[in-house]
Coordinates of C-alpha atoms in Angstrom, one line a residue:
Chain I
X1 CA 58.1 -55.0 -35.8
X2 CA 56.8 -51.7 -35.8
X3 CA 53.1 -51.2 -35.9
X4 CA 49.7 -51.8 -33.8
X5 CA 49.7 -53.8 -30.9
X6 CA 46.4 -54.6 -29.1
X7 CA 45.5 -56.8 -26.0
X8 CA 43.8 -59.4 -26.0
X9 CA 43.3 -61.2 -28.7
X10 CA 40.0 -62.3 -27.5
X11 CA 37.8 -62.2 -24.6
X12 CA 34.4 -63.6 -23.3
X13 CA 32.3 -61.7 -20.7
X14 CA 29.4 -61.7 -18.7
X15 CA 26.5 -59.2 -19.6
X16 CA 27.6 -56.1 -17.2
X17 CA 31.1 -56.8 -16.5
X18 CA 33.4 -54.1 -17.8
X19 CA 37.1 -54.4 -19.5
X20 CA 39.2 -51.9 -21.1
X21 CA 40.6 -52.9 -24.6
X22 CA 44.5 -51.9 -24.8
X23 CA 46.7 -50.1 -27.9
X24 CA 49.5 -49.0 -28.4
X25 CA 51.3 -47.7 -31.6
X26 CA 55.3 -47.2 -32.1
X27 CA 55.1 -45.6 -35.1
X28 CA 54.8 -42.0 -33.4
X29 CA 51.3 -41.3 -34.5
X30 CA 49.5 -38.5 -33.2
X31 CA 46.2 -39.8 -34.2
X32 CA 44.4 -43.1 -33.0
X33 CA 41.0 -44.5 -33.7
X34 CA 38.9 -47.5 -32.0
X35 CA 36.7 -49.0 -34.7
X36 CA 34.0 -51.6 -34.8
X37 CA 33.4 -54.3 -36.8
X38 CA 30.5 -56.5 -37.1
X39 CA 29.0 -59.7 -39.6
X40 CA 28.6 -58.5 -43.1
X41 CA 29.7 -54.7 -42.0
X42 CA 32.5 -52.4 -42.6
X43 CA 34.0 -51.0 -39.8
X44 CA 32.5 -48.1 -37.7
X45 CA 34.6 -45.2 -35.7
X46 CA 33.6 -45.8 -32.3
X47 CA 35.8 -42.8 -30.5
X48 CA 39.2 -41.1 -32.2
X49 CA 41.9 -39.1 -30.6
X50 CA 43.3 -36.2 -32.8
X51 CA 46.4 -35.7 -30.8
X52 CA 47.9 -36.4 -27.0
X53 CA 45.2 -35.4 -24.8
X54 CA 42.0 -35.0 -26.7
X55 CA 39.4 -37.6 -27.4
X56 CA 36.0 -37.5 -29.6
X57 CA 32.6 -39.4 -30.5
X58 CA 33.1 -41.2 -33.9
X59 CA 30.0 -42.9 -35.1
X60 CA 29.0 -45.6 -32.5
X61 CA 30.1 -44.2 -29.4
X62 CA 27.3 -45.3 -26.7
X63 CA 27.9 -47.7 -24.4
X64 CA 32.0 -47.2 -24.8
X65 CA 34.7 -44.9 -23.5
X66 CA 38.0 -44.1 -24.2
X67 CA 41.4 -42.9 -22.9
X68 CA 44.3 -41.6 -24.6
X69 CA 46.8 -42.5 -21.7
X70 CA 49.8 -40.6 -23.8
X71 CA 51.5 -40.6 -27.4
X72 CA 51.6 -44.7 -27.5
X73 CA 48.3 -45.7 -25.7
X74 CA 44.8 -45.2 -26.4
X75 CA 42.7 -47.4 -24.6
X76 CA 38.5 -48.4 -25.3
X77 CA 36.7 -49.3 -21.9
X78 CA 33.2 -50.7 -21.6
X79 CA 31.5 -50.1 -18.4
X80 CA 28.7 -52.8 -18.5
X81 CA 29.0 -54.7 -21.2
X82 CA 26.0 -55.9 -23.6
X83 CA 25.6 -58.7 -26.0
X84 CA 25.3 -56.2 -28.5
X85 CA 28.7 -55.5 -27.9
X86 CA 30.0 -58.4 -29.0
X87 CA 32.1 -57.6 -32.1
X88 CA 35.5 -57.6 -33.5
X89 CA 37.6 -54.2 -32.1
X90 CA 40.1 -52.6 -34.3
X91 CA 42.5 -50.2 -33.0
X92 CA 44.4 -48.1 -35.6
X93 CA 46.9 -44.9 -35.7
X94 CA 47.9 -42.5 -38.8
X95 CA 49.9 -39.5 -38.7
X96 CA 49.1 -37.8 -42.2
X97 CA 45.6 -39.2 -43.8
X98 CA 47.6 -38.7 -47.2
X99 CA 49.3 -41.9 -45.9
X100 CA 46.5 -44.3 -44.8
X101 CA 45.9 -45.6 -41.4
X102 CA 47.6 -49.2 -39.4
X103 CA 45.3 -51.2 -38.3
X104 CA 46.0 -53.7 -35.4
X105 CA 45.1 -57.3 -35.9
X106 CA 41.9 -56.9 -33.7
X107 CA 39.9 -58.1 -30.4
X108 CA 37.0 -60.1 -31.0
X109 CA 34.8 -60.0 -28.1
X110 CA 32.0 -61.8 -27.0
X111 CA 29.3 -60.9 -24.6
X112 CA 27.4 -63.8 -23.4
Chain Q
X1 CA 25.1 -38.2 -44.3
X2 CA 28.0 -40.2 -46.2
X3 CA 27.0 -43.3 -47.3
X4 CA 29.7 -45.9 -48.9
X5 CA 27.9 -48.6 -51.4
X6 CA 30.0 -51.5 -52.9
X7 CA 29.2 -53.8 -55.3
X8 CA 29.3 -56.8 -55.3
X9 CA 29.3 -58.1 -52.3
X10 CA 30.2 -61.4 -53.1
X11 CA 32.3 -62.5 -56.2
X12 CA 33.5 -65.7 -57.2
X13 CA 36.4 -65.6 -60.1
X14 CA 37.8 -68.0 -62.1
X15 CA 41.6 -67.8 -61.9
X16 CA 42.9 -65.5 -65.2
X17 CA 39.9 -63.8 -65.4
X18 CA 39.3 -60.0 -64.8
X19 CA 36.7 -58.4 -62.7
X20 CA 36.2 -54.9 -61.3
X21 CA 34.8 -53.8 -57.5
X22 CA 32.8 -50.8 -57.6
X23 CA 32.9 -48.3 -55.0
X24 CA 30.4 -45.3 -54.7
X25 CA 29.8 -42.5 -52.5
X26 CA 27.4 -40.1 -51.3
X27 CA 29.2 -36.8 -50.7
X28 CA 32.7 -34.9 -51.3
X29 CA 35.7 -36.2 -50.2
X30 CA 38.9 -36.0 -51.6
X31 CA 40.6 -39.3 -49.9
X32 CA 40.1 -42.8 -50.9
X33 CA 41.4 -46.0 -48.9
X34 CA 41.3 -49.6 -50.0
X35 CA 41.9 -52.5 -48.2
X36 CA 42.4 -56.4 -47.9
X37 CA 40.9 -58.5 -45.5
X38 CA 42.2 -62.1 -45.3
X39 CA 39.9 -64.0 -42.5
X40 CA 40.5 -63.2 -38.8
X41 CA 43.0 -60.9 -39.9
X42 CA 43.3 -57.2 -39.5
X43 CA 42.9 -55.2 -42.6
X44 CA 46.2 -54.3 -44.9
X45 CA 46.5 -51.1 -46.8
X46 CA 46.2 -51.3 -50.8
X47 CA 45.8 -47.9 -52.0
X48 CA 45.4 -44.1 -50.9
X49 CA 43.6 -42.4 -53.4
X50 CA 44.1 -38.4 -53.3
X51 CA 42.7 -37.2 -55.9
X52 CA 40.4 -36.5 -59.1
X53 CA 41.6 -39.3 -61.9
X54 CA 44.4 -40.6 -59.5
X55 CA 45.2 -44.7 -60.4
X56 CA 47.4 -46.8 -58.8
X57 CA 48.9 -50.4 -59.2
X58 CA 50.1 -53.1 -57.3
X59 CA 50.8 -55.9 -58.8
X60 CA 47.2 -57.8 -60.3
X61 CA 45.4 -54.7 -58.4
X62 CA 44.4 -51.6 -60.2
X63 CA 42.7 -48.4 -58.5
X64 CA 40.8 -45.3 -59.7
X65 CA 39.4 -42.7 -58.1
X66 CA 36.7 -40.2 -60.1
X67 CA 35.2 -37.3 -57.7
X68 CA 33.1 -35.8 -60.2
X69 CA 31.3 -39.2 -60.1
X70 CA 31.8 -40.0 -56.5
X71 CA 33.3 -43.3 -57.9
X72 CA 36.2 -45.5 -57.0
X73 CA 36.9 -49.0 -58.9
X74 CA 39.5 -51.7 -58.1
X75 CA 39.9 -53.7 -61.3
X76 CA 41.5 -57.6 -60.5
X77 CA 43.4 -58.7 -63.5
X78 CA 44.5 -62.1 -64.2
X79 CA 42.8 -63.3 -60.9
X80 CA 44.5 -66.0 -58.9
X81 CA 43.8 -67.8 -56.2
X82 CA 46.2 -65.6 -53.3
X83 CA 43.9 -62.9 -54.4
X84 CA 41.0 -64.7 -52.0
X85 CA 40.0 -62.0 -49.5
X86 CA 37.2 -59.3 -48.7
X87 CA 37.9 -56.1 -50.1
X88 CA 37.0 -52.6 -48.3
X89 CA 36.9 -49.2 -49.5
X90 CA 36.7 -46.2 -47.4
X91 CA 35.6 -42.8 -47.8
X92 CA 37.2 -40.0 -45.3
X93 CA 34.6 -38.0 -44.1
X94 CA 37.0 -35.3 -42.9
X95 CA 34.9 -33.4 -40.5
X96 CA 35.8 -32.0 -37.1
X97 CA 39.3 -31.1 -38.4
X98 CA 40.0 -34.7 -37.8
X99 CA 41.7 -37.7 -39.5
X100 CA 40.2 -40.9 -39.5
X101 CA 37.0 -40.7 -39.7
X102 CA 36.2 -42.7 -42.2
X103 CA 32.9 -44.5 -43.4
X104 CA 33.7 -47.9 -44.7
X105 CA 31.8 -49.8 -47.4
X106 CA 30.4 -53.5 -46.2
X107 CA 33.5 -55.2 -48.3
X108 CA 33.4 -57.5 -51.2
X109 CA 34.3 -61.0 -50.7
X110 CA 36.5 -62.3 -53.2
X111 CA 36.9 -65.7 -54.2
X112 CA 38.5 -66.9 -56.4
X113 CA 38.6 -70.6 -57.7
X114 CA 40.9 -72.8 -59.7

């Protein structure tokens, strides 16, 4: 099925250990998006890629970085994570905003 | 800054009633997005909104989009029980030349009872 693919499901570190969150979209997107969501809270743009080779800062980028490895694959890494990390990560792709956005079905991550 | 503000938050139906989610915002923007949440699930696309006085239906679900008021609503009609789920709007901010960046409302939980 064509759509949002993200790895893994879930995942339980250590405070300090890093990970990189995976995506990848086969809808030929140019534009992908890792968003936050935590407990009561919409979700929050944490970094965006535009197009193939650009990234930028959404709205909660400290702590998190980001790599858009090609067209497909746009990957969220955190360094040392924090218990105020823990959260549910959305990935999701669009190629015309007049259209919407796919979401993925999420990582929920805990940081103990 | 934008700022997205539903109401309510929480809302308990009685199957076959009608209800209506409000959705206001703080600045200009010409894009509305709603969307379902069913729990532990990723979020499904309802409606794009594009412009002033746009509505769109699917099925039970209604949406409106008013700029002039910086107002969306998502009116529930005939509520039954498969329409259970938190509902998001979402405002694109549309700076930076970029998609996507959009500021979501904290969702209304909808429940809706026998």
């Amino acid at each position: 099925n064509a759509g949002v693919t993200q790895t893994p499901k879930f995942q339980v570190l250590k405070t300090g250990q890093s990970m990189t969150l995976q995506c990848a979209q086969d809808m030929n997107h140019n534009s992908m998006y890792w968003y936050r969501q935590d407990p009561g809270m919409g979700l929050r743009l944490i970094y965006y890629s535009a197009s193939e080779g650009t990234t930028d800062k959404g709205e909660v980028p400290n702590g998190y970085n980001v790599s858009r490895l090609n067209k497909r694959e746009f990957s969220l890494r955190l360094e040392s994570a924090a218990p105020s990390q823990t959260s549910v990560y959305f990935c999701a792709s669009s190629e015309d905003r007049n259209y919407g956005y796919t979401f993925g079905s999420g990582t929920r991550l805990t940081v103990v | 800054e934008l700022k997205v503000e539903q109401n309510p938050l929480f809302l308990s139906m009685q199957e076959g009633k009608n209800y209506t989610i409000y959705c206001n915002y703080s600045t200009t923007s010409d894009r509305l997005y709603w969307y379902r949440q069913d729990p532990g699930k990723s979020l499904e696309s309802l409606f794009v909104l594009l412009s002033n006085g746009a509505v769109k239906q699917e099925g039970r679900l209604m949406a409106s989009l008013d700029t002039k008021a910086r107002l969306s609503t998502l009116h529930i009609t005939a509520a039954v029980h498969d329409l259970s789920a938190t509902y998001f709007c979402a405002v694109d901010r549309g700076y930076g030349g970029s998609q996507g960046n959009l500021i979501f409302g904290k969702g209304t939980k909808l429940s809706v009872k026998p």
